[in-house]
Amino acid sequence: MLANIVIQFMNGLAGASSLFLVAAGLSIIFGVSRIVNFAHGSLYMLGVYLAYMLVEFFGRSSIFGFWGGVLMAALCVGLIGVVIEIVVLRRIYRAPELFQLLATFALVLVIKDAALYIWGAEDLVGPRAAGLRGAVEILGKRFPQYDLALIAIGPVVLGLLWLLMNRTRWGTLVRAATQDREMVGALGVNQSGLFTGVFFLGAFLAGLGGAVQLPREPAQLALDITVISDAFVVVVVGGMGSIGGAFLAALLIAQAKAFCIGIGDVSIFGTVFSFSKFTLVVEFVIMAVVLVVRPWGLLGKQQGTQRGTFMVEPPLYPLNRNFWLAVLAVVVLLGLVPFGGDGYLLVLLIDIAVFALFAVTLHFLMGPSGMVSFGHAAYFGLGCYGAALALLKLKLPMELALFAAPLAGGLGALVFGWFCVRLSGVYLAMLTLAFAQIAWSVIYQWDAFTGGSNGLVGLWPSEWLKDRTVFYAFALLLCIGGILFLWRVVHAPFGYALRAGRDSALRADAIGINVRRFQWFGFTLAGTFAGLAGGLFAFSKGSISPETLAVPRSVDGLVMVLLGGVQTLTGPVAGAAVFTWLQDSIARNTEYWRAILGLTILVIVLAFPQGIAGFTKQVATRIGVMRREAA
Amino acid sequence: MTVLSVSNLSKAFGGVKAVQDVAFSVAAGELLALIGPNGAGKSTCFNMLNGQLRPDSGIVNLLGRSLVGMKPRDIWRLGVGRTFQITATFNSMTVRENIQMALLSHHNALLSLWKSANEMYLDEAMVLLDRVGMADQSERPCGILAYGDIKRVELAIALANQPKLLLMDEPTAGMAPNERVNLMALTARLARQDNIAVLFTEHDMDVVFAQADRIIVLNRGRLIAEGSPMEVRANPEVQAVYLGSGVTYAGGH
C-alpha cells in the first residue's frame, strides 16, 4: 500500500515537470505582453515533433544525440516564437484583448496543419532516452530512470528561472514590465526587444516541456488543445504571471491526476466509481474550487489596470424603422431560397441560422455583459443533449423535446453562471472553460445515459417537419426570433443594466444596481438561447456527439463573434455566416482547411482590427462624413 | 434638520488608526466640507459613510436609520447620491442615457426585457441635464466629453434619485481653477433649492472657503476643528497643520 502511494507520488512529480515548463512559459508571456497565448500548446506540440526529428538526426543511441536533440528542439521552438512575435503579435499589442486571442488561435490552426503536412497524421512514437532506459527499484516497485530525471528537471528550471528573474538586469525588467509595462517604456527601455525576448523564453520553455515528454508520450496532432487547456488551468490556479505559483499548481494538479489513476475503481455503497475516469475533470474541479476561494489564483495578485489600450464602445443606436426594414428584407430573401436554391443550400442555411443564434448568445455575453466565455459550447451542447434525451429517454414528442433544449442550456448556465460571475476578465473566461470541460467529460463518460463518445442517434423531427423546406422555415423562424429577442433585450433596461455594469461596476453599484445578479441573469439568458440553438442543431442533424460541447465548438463561437466584430450588434450574425460558409466550402476542397481558415483570420485581424461589421460601419461613416462635407 | 449624523467613528488598518472617534452631522441644505492634509483619513472616513468600508466602531445614521454594514447600492436606495474623485460614468452610453440609467434604477424598472430603455424617463432626464447645464450635450457619448462636463454629468446622476444626502469625494479634482468654483457654486445652488445635505472632501481652499457653510478638519485620523470658514481659518491648530509649525509631528496630540 505504502509502496503504491510512493510510486503514484513519484509519477505525479514526473508529470508535474513538463506541465510546469509549459505553464511557466505561458505565464511569463502573459505577465509581460498581457496576451493569452492560445498557441502555446501548439508550441509544445512542435517541441515534441521537432525533438522526434532531431533525436533521430543526432542519433538516438548516444546520450549526446538524445539530449542534444531535445535542447535543439526547444531552441528551434523558441526561434519560431520569435518569428511569431515579430510577424504577428507585435502588430496587435494595442488591439483589444480579444483580438489578440483570435490571432493566437489562428496560429493554432496554421501550426496544426503545418505539422500535419510535415509529419503526417500518424502518431510518432519517440525513442527512450539514451542512458536512462532502465528502471530503479523503489520499495520493491520498478520506477523508470527517465522519470527520475524528469522529476529533477522541474525544480532545476524553476531555480534557473528564479536566478534569471531576480539576479539579472533583463529579469528585473521583465518583472517590472509585468507590473507596469508602460512605466517601463516611459523609463526608456526598448519594449519591442524586451517583448521579443520574453516570447523567446516562453516559447523555449513550451518547446522544452514538449521535447522532454518525447520518451513518455507519442507526438500527435491533438496535443495542442489538450496541453493548452492543461496549461491554462495551471496558470490560473497558480496565479497569472507567477512562476512559483505555476510550479505549485503543476505539482498539485499532477499529483491529483496521478492519484486518480492510482486509486482506480472504488466501490461506494454498491456503486462502482471509476477514479481513473475522473482524471479528465479533476484539474478543472481544482481550478473551479481555487478560483471561487482565491479569485486571483494561489500566488497571484489582482492585475493592475491597463492604461490607454482599450477602445471605448460607441453608444448603441435605437432599433429604428430602417433597421426593421433591413431585417424584413433579409427574412424575405431567406424565405425565397427554397424556391430557387437546391437542397444543399438549405442545409447550409439551417447551419448558418443555428450558428448565428449561437454566436448572438455568445456576443450577448461578450459584448453588452462584458463577460468573455471560453466555454460557451457547454450550453449549446446541453441543449443538444437535453432535447435528445427528452426525445429518446422520456419519449416526449419532438415539439416538447425541443423545449427541453433551452431548459437544459438555461439550467446549466444558471448553475455554472453563479460561480462565473464572481470573477472577471481572463479568470472568468478560464472558469467558463473549466465548467465546459466538466460538462463535456461527464457526457463523454456516461455511456449508459448519454451514449458516451458515440453520442446519440435517431433524433428526427416530427412528421410535419420531415420535409426539408418546412424544417428550414421552422428553424429559421426560431433562430431569427431568438436573435431579435436578444437584440431587443440589449436595448431594454435589462441590457442597459448589463452594459452599465460592464462600463463601470463602481458607478453601477453606486446607483443601486446589483451588478453580479444582473450578470448572473444575463449569463442564464444567453445559456438558454444557446440551448435552443443546440436543440435545433440536434434535430437538423439527426445525431449528436460530445463534439457539440467540446472546446473547438466554443472556439468556433469566439471566432464567429470576433470575426464579425464584438462592438456591433449585427456583427456576430455576419461572422457566423462567413465562418460557417468558409468552413463548409474550404473543408470540402482541401485537407488543409484549418490553415486556410487560420491565415484568413490572421489577415482579417491584421487588416481590420474591428471585425467585418465594424469595418463596414467605419467605411459607411467615412462615406457619410464625406457626403456631409461635400454638401 | 439633521440628515446625517456620525459619532464615535473609528477604523484601523492593522496598527494604523486611520480614523479615530470622529463625530459630526450635516443638516439639510447645508454644505459641509471635510478637509485635511494627505493621509489625514478623509477617504477612509468617506468610504465608511458610503458603504465601501465597514467601520470598526461608531454610528452612522441617515435620518435616524443606521447605515453601518449596508452595501453601497442599498445606501443609494435610501437617498444618498455619490460622485467620485476619478469620474465613473458609463462611457458607451450617451449623456442622456447615463441619467436615464440612474432613473431606471431609481424607478425599479431595470428588469424589463422588452421596453426600449432609450425612451424611458426621457423628460425627467432632460430636466436633470438642464439643471446642471448639460442639456445641449445630451446626445453625445459620455466617453468623449471634457473632464469638467463629465463632472456635471456625475452631479446629474447623483441627483436622479432625489437624494437627501450628497457625498462628493474631491468633486473638483483634476479640473481647471475657474471650473472648480463654478461646479461647487452650481452644487451649492442645487443643494439649497432641493434642501439636500452635502458632504464633500476638497483640497482646493478657494473652493472650500467660497462654498462651504461649515468646515470640519481632520488630521491623522482625528477631528481637530469644526466651525464656519472664518472660525476654521482662524484656528491655530489648523494653521499649524496646513502651514507646518514643526509641532504637528513632534508633539502629537
PDB file of N, CA and C in Angstrom, chain A residues 334 337-338 341-351 460-476 539-542:
ATOM      1  N   LEU A 334     -34.455  35.201 -47.413  1.00  0.00           N
ATOM      2  CA  LEU A 334     -34.252  33.825 -46.945  1.00  0.00           C
ATOM      3  C   LEU A 334     -35.485  32.976 -47.240  1.00  0.00           C
ATOM      4  N   VAL A 337     -35.428  31.469 -50.765  1.00  0.00           N
ATOM      5  CA  VAL A 337     -34.389  30.494 -51.117  1.00  0.00           C
ATOM      6  C   VAL A 337     -34.958  29.140 -51.550  1.00  0.00           C
ATOM      7  N   PRO A 338     -35.951  28.558 -50.793  1.00  0.00           N
ATOM      8  CA  PRO A 338     -36.438  27.225 -51.176  1.00  0.00           C
ATOM      9  C   PRO A 338     -36.986  27.173 -52.598  1.00  0.00           C
ATOM     10  N   GLY A 341     -33.092  27.750 -54.640  1.00  0.00           N
ATOM     11  CA  GLY A 341     -31.869  27.024 -54.304  1.00  0.00           C
ATOM     12  C   GLY A 341     -32.078  25.525 -54.256  1.00  0.00           C
ATOM     13  N   ASP A 342     -30.968  24.791 -54.172  1.00  0.00           N
ATOM     14  CA  ASP A 342     -31.064  23.345 -54.071  1.00  0.00           C
ATOM     15  C   ASP A 342     -31.104  22.925 -52.593  1.00  0.00           C
ATOM     16  N   GLY A 343     -31.280  21.643 -52.367  1.00  0.00           N
ATOM     17  CA  GLY A 343     -31.373  21.116 -51.009  1.00  0.00           C
ATOM     18  C   GLY A 343     -30.126  21.398 -50.196  1.00  0.00           C
ATOM     19  N   TYR A 344     -28.992  21.345 -50.861  1.00  0.00           N
ATOM     20  CA  TYR A 344     -27.745  21.544 -50.135  1.00  0.00           C
ATOM     21  C   TYR A 344     -27.666  22.942 -49.538  1.00  0.00           C
ATOM     22  N   LEU A 345     -28.134  23.902 -50.317  1.00  0.00           N
ATOM     23  CA  LEU A 345     -28.114  25.290 -49.846  1.00  0.00           C
ATOM     24  C   LEU A 345     -28.972  25.423 -48.583  1.00  0.00           C
ATOM     25  N   LEU A 346     -30.117  24.705 -48.571  1.00  0.00           N
ATOM     26  CA  LEU A 346     -30.989  24.775 -47.398  1.00  0.00           C
ATOM     27  C   LEU A 346     -30.276  24.253 -46.156  1.00  0.00           C
ATOM     28  N   VAL A 347     -29.555  23.126 -46.337  1.00  0.00           N
ATOM     29  CA  VAL A 347     -28.826  22.556 -45.193  1.00  0.00           C
ATOM     30  C   VAL A 347     -27.801  23.558 -44.669  1.00  0.00           C
ATOM     31  N   LEU A 348     -27.083  24.175 -45.603  1.00  0.00           N
ATOM     32  CA  LEU A 348     -26.078  25.168 -45.202  1.00  0.00           C
ATOM     33  C   LEU A 348     -26.734  26.334 -44.472  1.00  0.00           C
ATOM     34  N   LEU A 349     -27.886  26.784 -44.994  1.00  0.00           N
ATOM     35  CA  LEU A 349     -28.557  27.937 -44.379  1.00  0.00           C
ATOM     36  C   LEU A 349     -29.098  27.601 -42.990  1.00  0.00           C
ATOM     37  N   ILE A 350     -29.563  26.354 -42.810  1.00  0.00           N
ATOM     38  CA  ILE A 350     -30.000  25.956 -41.468  1.00  0.00           C
ATOM     39  C   ILE A 350     -28.817  26.021 -40.509  1.00  0.00           C
ATOM     40  N   ASP A 351     -27.673  25.487 -40.961  1.00  0.00           N
ATOM     41  CA  ASP A 351     -26.459  25.566 -40.139  1.00  0.00           C
ATOM     42  C   ASP A 351     -26.135  27.004 -39.785  1.00  0.00           C
ATOM     43  N   TRP A 460     -34.994  12.453 -35.034  1.00  0.00           N
ATOM     44  CA  TRP A 460     -35.622  13.051 -36.207  1.00  0.00           C
ATOM     45  C   TRP A 460     -36.820  13.876 -35.803  1.00  0.00           C
ATOM     46  N   PRO A 461     -37.067  14.971 -36.520  1.00  0.00           N
ATOM     47  CA  PRO A 461     -38.211  15.814 -36.192  1.00  0.00           C
ATOM     48  C   PRO A 461     -39.528  15.098 -36.476  1.00  0.00           C
ATOM     49  N   SER A 462     -40.625  15.679 -35.978  1.00  0.00           N
ATOM     50  CA  SER A 462     -41.954  15.099 -36.198  1.00  0.00           C
ATOM     51  C   SER A 462     -42.296  15.042 -37.680  1.00  0.00           C
ATOM     52  N   GLU A 463     -43.351  14.288 -37.967  1.00  0.00           N
ATOM     53  CA  GLU A 463     -43.770  14.046 -39.348  1.00  0.00           C
ATOM     54  C   GLU A 463     -43.919  15.338 -40.145  1.00  0.00           C
ATOM     55  N   TRP A 464     -44.612  16.318 -39.543  1.00  0.00           N
ATOM     56  CA  TRP A 464     -44.906  17.544 -40.304  1.00  0.00           C
ATOM     57  C   TRP A 464     -43.658  18.370 -40.591  1.00  0.00           C
ATOM     58  N   LEU A 465     -42.552  18.052 -39.872  1.00  0.00           N
ATOM     59  CA  LEU A 465     -41.318  18.803 -40.112  1.00  0.00           C
ATOM     60  C   LEU A 465     -40.314  18.004 -40.946  1.00  0.00           C
ATOM     61  N   LYS A 466     -40.714  16.802 -41.372  1.00  0.00           N
ATOM     62  CA  LYS A 466     -39.776  15.933 -42.085  1.00  0.00           C
ATOM     63  C   LYS A 466     -39.285  16.566 -43.380  1.00  0.00           C
ATOM     64  N   ASP A 467     -40.198  17.270 -44.043  1.00  0.00           N
ATOM     65  CA  ASP A 467     -39.820  17.920 -45.291  1.00  0.00           C
ATOM     66  C   ASP A 467     -38.764  18.991 -45.014  1.00  0.00           C
ATOM     67  N   ARG A 468     -37.700  18.954 -45.803  1.00  0.00           N
ATOM     68  CA  ARG A 468     -36.576  19.842 -45.516  1.00  0.00           C
ATOM     69  C   ARG A 468     -36.966  21.325 -45.582  1.00  0.00           C
ATOM     70  N   THR A 469     -37.816  21.672 -46.538  1.00  0.00           N
ATOM     71  CA  THR A 469     -38.217  23.071 -46.676  1.00  0.00           C
ATOM     72  C   THR A 469     -38.991  23.530 -45.444  1.00  0.00           C
ATOM     73  N   VAL A 470     -39.868  22.651 -44.937  1.00  0.00           N
ATOM     74  CA  VAL A 470     -40.645  23.022 -43.753  1.00  0.00           C
ATOM     75  C   VAL A 470     -39.728  23.183 -42.551  1.00  0.00           C
ATOM     76  N   PHE A 471     -38.777  22.237 -42.395  1.00  0.00           N
ATOM     77  CA  PHE A 471     -37.857  22.341 -41.264  1.00  0.00           C
ATOM     78  C   PHE A 471     -37.009  23.603 -41.377  1.00  0.00           C
ATOM     79  N   TYR A 472     -36.616  23.917 -42.594  1.00  0.00           N
ATOM     80  CA  TYR A 472     -35.855  25.150 -42.839  1.00  0.00           C
ATOM     81  C   TYR A 472     -36.629  26.350 -42.327  1.00  0.00           C
ATOM     82  N   ALA A 473     -37.899  26.417 -42.703  1.00  0.00           N
ATOM     83  CA  ALA A 473     -38.722  27.556 -42.274  1.00  0.00           C
ATOM     84  C   ALA A 473     -38.856  27.584 -40.757  1.00  0.00           C
ATOM     85  N   PHE A 474     -39.055  26.393 -40.181  1.00  0.00           N
ATOM     86  CA  PHE A 474     -39.227  26.258 -38.740  1.00  0.00           C
ATOM     87  C   PHE A 474     -37.971  26.733 -37.986  1.00  0.00           C
ATOM     88  N   ALA A 475     -36.801  26.222 -38.426  1.00  0.00           N
ATOM     89  CA  ALA A 475     -35.541  26.582 -37.773  1.00  0.00           C
ATOM     90  C   ALA A 475     -35.256  28.071 -37.937  1.00  0.00           C
ATOM     91  N   LEU A 476     -35.517  28.559 -39.148  1.00  0.00           N
ATOM     92  CA  LEU A 476     -35.269  29.961 -39.435  1.00  0.00           C
ATOM     93  C   LEU A 476     -36.098  30.850 -38.517  1.00  0.00           C
ATOM     94  N   PHE A 539     -31.821  18.319 -34.007  1.00  0.00           N
ATOM     95  CA  PHE A 539     -32.872  17.809 -34.883  1.00  0.00           C
ATOM     96  C   PHE A 539     -32.559  18.015 -36.358  1.00  0.00           C
ATOM     97  N   SER A 540     -31.685  18.962 -36.662  1.00  0.00           N
ATOM     98  CA  SER A 540     -31.356  19.140 -38.079  1.00  0.00           C
ATOM     99  C   SER A 540     -30.340  18.092 -38.528  1.00  0.00           C
ATOM    100  N   LYS A 541     -29.525  17.582 -37.587  1.00  0.00           N
ATOM    101  CA  LYS A 541     -28.502  16.603 -37.963  1.00  0.00           C
ATOM    102  C   LYS A 541     -28.990  15.161 -37.798  1.00  0.00           C
ATOM    103  N   GLY A 542     -29.909  14.953 -36.841  1.00  0.00           N
ATOM    104  CA  GLY A 542     -30.389  13.594 -36.608  1.00  0.00           C
ATOM    105  C   GLY A 542     -29.545  12.822 -35.613  1.00  0.00           C
TER     106      GLY A 542
END
